[in-house]
Coordinates of C-alpha atoms and ligand atoms in Angstrom, one line a residue:
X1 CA -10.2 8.2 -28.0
X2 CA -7.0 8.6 -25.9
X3 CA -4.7 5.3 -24.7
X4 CA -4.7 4.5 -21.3
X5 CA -0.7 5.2 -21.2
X6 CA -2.1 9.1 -22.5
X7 CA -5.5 9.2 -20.4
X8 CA -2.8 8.2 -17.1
X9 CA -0.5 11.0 -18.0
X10 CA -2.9 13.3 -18.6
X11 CA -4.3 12.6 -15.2
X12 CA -0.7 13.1 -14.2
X13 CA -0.6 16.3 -15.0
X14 CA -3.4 17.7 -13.0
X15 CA -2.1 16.1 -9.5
X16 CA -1.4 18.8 -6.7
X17 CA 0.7 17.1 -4.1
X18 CA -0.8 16.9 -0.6
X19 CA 0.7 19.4 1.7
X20 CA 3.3 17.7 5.0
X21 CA 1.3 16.8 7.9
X22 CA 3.2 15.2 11.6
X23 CA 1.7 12.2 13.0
X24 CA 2.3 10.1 15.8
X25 CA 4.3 7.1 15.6
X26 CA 1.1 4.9 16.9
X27 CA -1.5 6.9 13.7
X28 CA 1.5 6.2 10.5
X29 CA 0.8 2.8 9.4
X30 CA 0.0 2.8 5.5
X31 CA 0.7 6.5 5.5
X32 CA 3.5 7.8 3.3
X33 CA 6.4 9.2 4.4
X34 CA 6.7 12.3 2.8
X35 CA 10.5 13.6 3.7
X36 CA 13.9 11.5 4.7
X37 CA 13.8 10.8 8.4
X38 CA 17.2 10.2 10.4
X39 CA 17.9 7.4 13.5
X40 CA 18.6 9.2 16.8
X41 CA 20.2 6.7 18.1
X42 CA 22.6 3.6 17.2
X43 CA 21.0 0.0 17.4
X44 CA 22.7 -1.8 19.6
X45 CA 23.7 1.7 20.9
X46 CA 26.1 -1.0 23.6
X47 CA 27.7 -4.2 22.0
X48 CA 25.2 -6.4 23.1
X49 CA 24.7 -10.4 23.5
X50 CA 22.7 -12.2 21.3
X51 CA 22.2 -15.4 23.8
X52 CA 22.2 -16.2 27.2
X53 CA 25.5 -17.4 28.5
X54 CA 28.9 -16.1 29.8
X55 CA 30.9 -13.0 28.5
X56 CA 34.6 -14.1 28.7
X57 CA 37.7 -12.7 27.2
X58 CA 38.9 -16.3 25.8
X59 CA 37.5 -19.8 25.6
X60 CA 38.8 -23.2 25.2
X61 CA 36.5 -26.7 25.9
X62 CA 37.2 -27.5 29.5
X63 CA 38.3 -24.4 30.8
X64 CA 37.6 -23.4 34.1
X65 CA 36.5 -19.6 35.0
X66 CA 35.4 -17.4 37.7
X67 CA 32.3 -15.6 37.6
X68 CA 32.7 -12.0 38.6
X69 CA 29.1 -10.4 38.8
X70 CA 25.7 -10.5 36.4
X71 CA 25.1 -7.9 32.9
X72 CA 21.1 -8.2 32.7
X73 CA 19.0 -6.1 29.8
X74 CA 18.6 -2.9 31.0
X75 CA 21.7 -3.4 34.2
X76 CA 25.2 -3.6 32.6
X77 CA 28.3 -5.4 34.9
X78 CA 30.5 -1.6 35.3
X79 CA 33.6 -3.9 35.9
X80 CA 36.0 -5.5 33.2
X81 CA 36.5 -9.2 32.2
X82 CA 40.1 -10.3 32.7
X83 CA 41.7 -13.8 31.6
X84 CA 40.3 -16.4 34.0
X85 CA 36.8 -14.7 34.6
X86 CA 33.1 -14.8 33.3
X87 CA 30.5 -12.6 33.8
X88 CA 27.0 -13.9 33.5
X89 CA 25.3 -12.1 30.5
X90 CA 21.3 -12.6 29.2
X91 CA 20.2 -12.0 26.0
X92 CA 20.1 -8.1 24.9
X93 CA 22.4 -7.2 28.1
X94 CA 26.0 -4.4 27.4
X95 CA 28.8 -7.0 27.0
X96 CA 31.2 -5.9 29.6
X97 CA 34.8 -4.4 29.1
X98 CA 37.2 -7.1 28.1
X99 CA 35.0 -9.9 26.6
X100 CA 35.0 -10.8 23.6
X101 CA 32.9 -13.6 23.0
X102 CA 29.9 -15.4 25.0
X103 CA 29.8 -19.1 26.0
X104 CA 26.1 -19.7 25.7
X105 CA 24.8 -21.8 28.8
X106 CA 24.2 -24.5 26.9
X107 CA 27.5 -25.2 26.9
X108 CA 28.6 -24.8 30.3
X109 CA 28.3 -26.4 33.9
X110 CA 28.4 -24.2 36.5
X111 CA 28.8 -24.5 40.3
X112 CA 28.8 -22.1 42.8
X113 CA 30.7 -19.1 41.3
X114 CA 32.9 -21.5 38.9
X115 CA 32.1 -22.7 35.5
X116 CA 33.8 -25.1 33.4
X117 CA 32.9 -24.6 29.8
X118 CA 32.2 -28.1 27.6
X119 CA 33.8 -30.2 25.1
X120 CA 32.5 -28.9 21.9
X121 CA 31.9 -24.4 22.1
X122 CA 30.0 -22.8 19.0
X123 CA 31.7 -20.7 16.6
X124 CA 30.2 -17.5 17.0
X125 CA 30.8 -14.7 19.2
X126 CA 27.4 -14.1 20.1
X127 CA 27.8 -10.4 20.4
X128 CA 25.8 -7.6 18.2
X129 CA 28.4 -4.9 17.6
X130 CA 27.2 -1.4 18.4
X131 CA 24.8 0.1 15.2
X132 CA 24.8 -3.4 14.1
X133 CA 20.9 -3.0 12.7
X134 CA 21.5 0.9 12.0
X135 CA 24.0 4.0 13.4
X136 CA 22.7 7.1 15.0
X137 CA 21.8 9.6 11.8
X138 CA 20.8 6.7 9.4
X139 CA 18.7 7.7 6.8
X140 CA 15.3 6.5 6.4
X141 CA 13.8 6.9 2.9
X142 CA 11.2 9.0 1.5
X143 CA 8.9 8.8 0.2
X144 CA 7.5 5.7 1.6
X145 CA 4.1 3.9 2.4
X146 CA 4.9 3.0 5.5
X147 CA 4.7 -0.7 7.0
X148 CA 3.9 -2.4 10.1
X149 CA 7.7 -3.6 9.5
X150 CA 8.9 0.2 8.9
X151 CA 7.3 1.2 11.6
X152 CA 8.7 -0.9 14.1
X153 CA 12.3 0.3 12.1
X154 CA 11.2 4.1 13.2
X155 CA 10.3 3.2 16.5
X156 CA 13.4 2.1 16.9
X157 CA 15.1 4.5 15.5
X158 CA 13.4 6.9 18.3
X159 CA 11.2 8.7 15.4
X160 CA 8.0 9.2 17.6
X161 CA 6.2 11.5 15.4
X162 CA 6.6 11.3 11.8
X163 CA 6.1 13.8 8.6
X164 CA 3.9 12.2 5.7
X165 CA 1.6 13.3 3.5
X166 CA -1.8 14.9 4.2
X167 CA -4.6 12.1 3.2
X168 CA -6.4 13.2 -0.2
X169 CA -9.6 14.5 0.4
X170 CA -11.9 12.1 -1.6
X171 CA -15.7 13.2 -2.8
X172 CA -17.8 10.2 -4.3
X173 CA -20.9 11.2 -6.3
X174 CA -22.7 8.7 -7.5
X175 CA -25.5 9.3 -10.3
X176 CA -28.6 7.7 -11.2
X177 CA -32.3 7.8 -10.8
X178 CA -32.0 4.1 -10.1
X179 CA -30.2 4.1 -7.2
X180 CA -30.8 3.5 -3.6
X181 CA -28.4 3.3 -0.8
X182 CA -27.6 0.0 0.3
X183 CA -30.1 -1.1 3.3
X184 CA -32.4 1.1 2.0
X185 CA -35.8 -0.5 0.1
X186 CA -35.6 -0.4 -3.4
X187 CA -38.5 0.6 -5.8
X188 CA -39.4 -2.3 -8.8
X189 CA -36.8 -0.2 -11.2
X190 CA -34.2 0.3 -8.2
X191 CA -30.8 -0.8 -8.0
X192 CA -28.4 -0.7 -5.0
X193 CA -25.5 1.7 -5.3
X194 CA -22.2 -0.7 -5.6
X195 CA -19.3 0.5 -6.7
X196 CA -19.6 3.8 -4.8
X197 CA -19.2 1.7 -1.3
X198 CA -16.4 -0.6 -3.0
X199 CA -14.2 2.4 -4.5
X200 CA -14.7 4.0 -1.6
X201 CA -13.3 0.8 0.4
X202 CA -10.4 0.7 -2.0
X203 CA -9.6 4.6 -1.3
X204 CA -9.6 4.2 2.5
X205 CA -7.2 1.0 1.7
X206 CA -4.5 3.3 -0.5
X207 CA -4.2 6.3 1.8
X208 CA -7.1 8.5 0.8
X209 CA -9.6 10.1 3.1
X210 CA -12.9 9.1 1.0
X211 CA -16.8 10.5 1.2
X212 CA -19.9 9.0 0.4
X213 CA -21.9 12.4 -1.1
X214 CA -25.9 12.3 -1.4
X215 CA -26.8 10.5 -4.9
X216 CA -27.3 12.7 -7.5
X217 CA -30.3 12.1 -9.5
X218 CA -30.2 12.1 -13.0
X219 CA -31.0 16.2 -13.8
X220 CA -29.0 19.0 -13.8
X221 CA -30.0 20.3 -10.0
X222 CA -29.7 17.7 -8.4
X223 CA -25.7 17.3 -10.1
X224 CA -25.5 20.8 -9.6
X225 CA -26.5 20.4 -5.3
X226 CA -24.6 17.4 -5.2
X227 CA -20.7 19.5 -7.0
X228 CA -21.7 22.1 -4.4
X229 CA -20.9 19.5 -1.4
X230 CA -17.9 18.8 -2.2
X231 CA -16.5 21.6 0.1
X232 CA -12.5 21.5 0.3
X233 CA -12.0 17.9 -1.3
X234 CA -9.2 17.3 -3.3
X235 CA -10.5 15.3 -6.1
X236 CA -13.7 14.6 -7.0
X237 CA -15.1 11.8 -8.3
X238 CA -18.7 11.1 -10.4
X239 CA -19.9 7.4 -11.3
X240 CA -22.2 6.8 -14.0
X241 CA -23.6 9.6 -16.2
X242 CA -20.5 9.3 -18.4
X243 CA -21.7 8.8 -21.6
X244 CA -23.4 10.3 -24.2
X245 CA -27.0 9.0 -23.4
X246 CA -30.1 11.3 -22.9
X247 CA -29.8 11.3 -19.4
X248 CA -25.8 11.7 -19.2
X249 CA -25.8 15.0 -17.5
X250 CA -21.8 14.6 -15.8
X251 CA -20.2 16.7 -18.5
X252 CA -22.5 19.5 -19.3
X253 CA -23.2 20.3 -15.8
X254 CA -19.7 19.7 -15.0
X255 CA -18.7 22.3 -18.2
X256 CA -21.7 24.3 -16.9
X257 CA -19.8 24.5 -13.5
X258 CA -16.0 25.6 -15.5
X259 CA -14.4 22.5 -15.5
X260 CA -11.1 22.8 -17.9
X261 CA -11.7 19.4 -19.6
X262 CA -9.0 17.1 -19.9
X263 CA -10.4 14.3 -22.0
X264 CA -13.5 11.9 -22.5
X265 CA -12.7 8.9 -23.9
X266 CA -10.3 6.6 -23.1
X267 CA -9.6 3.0 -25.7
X268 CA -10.4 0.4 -23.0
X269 CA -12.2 -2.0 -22.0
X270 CA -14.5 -2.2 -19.2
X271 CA -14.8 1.9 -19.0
X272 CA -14.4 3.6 -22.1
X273 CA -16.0 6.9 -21.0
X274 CA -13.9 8.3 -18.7
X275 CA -13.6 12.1 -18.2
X276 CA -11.0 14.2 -16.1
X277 CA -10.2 18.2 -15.4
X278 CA -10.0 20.5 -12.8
X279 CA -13.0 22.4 -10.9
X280 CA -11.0 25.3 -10.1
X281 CA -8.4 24.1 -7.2
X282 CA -10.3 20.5 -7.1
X283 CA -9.7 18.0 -9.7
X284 CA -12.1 15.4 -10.8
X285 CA -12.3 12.5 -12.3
X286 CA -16.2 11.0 -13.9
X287 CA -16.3 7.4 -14.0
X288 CA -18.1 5.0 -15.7
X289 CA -21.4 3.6 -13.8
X290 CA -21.0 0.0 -15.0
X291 CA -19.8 -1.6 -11.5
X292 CA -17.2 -3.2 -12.8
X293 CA -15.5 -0.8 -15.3
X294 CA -15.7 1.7 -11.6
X295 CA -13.9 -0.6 -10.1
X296 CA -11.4 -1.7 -12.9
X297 CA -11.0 2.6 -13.5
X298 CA -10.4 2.5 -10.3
X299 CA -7.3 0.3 -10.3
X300 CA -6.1 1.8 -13.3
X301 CA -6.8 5.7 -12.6
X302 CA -7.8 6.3 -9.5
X303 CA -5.3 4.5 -7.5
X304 CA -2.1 6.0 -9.7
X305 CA -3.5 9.1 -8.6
X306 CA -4.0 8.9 -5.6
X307 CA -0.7 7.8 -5.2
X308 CA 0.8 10.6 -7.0
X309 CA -1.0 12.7 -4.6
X310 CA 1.2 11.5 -2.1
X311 CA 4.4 12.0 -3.4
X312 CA 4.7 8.5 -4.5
X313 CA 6.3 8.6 -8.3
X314 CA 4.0 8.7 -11.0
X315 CA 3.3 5.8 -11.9
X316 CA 0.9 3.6 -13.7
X317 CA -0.1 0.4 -11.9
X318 CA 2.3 -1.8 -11.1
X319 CA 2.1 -5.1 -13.6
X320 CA 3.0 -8.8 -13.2
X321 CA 3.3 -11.5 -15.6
X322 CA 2.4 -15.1 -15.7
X323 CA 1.8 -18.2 -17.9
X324 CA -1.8 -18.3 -19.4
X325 CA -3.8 -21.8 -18.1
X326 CA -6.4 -21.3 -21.0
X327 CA -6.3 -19.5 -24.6
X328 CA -7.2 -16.1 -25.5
X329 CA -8.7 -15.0 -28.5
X330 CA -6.8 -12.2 -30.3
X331 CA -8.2 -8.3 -28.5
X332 CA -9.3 -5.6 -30.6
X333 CA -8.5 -1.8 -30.7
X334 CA -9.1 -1.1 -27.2
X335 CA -7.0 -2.5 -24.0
X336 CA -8.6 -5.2 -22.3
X337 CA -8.6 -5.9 -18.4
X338 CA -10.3 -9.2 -17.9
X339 CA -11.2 -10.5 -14.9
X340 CA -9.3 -13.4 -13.9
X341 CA -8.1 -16.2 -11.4
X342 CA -4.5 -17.0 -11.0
X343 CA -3.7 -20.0 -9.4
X344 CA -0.9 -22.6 -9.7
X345 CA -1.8 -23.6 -13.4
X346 CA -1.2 -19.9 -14.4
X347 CA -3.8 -17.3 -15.4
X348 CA -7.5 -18.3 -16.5
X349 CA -9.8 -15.0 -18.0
X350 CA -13.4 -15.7 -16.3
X351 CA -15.8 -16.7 -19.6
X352 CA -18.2 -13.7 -18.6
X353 CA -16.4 -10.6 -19.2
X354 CA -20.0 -8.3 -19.0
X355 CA -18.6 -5.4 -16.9
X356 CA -21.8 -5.4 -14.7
X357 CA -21.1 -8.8 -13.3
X358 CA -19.5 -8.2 -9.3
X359 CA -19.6 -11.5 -8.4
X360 CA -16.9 -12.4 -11.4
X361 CA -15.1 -9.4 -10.1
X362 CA -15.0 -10.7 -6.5
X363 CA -14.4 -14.1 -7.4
X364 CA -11.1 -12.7 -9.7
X365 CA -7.6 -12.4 -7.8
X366 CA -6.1 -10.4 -11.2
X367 CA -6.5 -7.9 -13.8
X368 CA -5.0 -9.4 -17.5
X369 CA -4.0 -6.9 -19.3
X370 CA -4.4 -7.4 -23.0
X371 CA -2.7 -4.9 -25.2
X372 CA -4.3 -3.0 -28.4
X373 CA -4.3 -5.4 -31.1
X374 CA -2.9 -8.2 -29.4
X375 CA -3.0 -11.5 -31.3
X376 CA -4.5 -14.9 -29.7
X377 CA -2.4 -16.5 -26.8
X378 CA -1.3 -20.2 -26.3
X379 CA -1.7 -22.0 -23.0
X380 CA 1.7 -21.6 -21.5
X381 CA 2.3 -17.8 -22.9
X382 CA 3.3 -14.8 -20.7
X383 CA 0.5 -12.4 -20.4
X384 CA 1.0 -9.1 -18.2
X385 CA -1.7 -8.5 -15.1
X386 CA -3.1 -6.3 -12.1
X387 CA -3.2 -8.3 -9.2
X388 CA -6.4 -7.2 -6.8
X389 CA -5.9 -7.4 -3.2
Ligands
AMP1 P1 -24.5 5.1 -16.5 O1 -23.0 5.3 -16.8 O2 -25.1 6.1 -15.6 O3 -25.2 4.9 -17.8 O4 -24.6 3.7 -15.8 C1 -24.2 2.5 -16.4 C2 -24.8 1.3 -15.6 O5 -24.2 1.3 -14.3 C3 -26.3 1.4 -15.3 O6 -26.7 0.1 -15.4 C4 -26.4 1.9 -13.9 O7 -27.6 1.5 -13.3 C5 -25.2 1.3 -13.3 N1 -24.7 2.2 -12.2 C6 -24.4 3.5 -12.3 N2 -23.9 4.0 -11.1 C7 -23.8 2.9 -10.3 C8 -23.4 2.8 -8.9 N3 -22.9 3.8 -8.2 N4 -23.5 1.5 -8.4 C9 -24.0 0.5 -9.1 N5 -24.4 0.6 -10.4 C10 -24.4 1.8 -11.0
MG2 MG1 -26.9 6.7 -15.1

């Protein structure tokens, strides 16, 4: 048996980054950008007011000025301000030649074409320099999952069609003479197929392209049919049939089939069998069938992969610590990710930690992570975690 830190790095090693691919603007949410992108265009590209008001070039409470013409958003005044004039400016509009601040109208009384500004004028100047949010040529970062927020940055930035990463090409196989489709009718020994449907929710949500393949039943054909519909996908992945039972056919027929085997076993808990290698170009990854050690692999594995897929660093998944509400028992020899709530107490590890029970797993807003060997915790101690969104 392998660590998880080893099993990840392993896994590491067999990721073929996804090729550049353009998209519009309108399709890159939650896509990653995949090279540097630069502004074409300053924002502001004009100094520009930040309040509705008067551009002047000086102002003292009680002064009286002369309006001279109108700067709207999207119709600059061409003129300049001199001493003794205004020029009546809206929010977003080119400040004109001369001014140097804006009066907001708040704090001025106007009549006809003469103002007189009030006893008490803000601070500020209420102008937004030119490139005051970013100059023409800035750099924008890759790589990057990109936002809602990033992409409102990019359309400002004038970048209408943007280079990221090709979305990883995800087969699921799922294995088992017990299984049925969901909405399907079961037979008396049938259960529904789970964690097939939520990995492949949690794919869709991280980037990937996923696939729902025919279930493989539990002989070597029907594995064998199943591998040979996996067509151009980039990874591959098996659930159930993990193991070392009678009818745990994943890694002969994969062997049968060439895989160059990676490893088997990983030291954790939910999901100790775990296999990876690569079928020729495509790599794969067998699961367990439990649903929840699927779903907990996933987390662990899958989404680190997939992630490295994208050009995103290499990295396991990203870890958060918190005060425990409730004890822990000292863990054995293999890493533990317990199902848990974290509220405002701190963290609380569900009491049943069986890793076919969904409903815990749904009811849990975090992973704990409890290290090899780790002895028993106190209420109050800082124990690492996966949050699940
Ligand atoms: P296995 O690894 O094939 O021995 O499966 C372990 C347990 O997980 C068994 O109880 C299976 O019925 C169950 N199982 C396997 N695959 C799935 C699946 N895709 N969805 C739900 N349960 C599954
Ligand atoms: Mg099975």
């Amino acid at each position: 048996m392998i660590s998880v830190a080893e099993a990840l790095a392993q896994l590491f090693s067999l990721v073929r980054p996804m090729e550049i691919e353009e998209v519009p603007l309108v399709s890159a949410s939650g896509r990653t950008l995949a090279r540097a992108v630069s502004a074409r265009r300053s924002q502001p590209p004009f100094p520009s007011s930040a309040m509705d008001g008067y551009a002047v070039t000086d102002a003292a409470p009680g002064m009286t000025l002369n309006v001279i013409g109108e700067s709207a958003a999207g119709h600059r005044f061409d003129g300049t301000v001199s001493a003794g004039q205004a020029v009546r400016i809206f929010t977003g509009a080119p400040v004109p030649d001369g001014a140097t601040r804006v009066v907001i109208q708040e704090d001025v009384t106007r009549d006809g074409d003469r103002i007189t500004l009030g006893d008490r004028l803000d601070e500020g100047t209420n102008i937004r320099p030119a490139g005051t949010d970013f100059a023409e040529n800035a750099r924008f970062d890759a790589p990057k999952t990109l936002s809602p927020f990033d992409i409102a940055l990019l359309a400002s930035m004038n970048v209408d069609r943007v280079p990221v990463a090709r979305k990883p090409q995800v087969a699921l196989i799922s294995t088992g003479d017990e299984l049925v489709m969901p909405g399907e009718t079961p037979g008396p020994d049938q259960i529904i197929v789970s964690n097939t449907f939520g990995l492949h929710a949690l794919l869709s949500a991280h980037g990937a392209a996923p696939r729902i393949l025919p279930i493989a039943r539990d002989d070597r054909a029907s594995l064998r049919h199943a591998f040979s519909l996996i067509d151009d996908a980039d990874l591959v992945i098996t659930i159930g049939g993990a193991s070392v039972g009678d009818h745990d056919l994943v890694a002969p027929v994969a062997e049968e089939l060439g895989i160059e085997r990676a490893f088997h076993k990983v030291a954790m808990r939910p999901g100790k069998p775990l296999m990876s290698g690569l079928l020729g170009e495509t790599m794969m990854i067998g699961l367990p069938g439990n649903p929840v050690s699927a779903m907990v692999c996933g987390q662990v594995f899958v989404l680190p992969v997939i992630r490295a897929m994208l050009g995103l660093p290499a990295q396991a998944a990203p870890r958060r610590s918190a005060p425990l509400a409730e004890p822990l028992p000292a863990n054995g020899g293999r890493e533990h990710y317990m199902r848990a709530v974290l509220d405002e107490d701190g963290l609380r590890a569900a009491t049943r930690q069986d890793s076919s029970l969904l409903s815990v797993l749904s009811g849990a807003n975090a992973l704990l992570v409890r290290p090899v060997d780790d002895p028993a915790r106190e209420v109050g101690e800082r124990v690492d975690y996966l949050p699940l969104t």
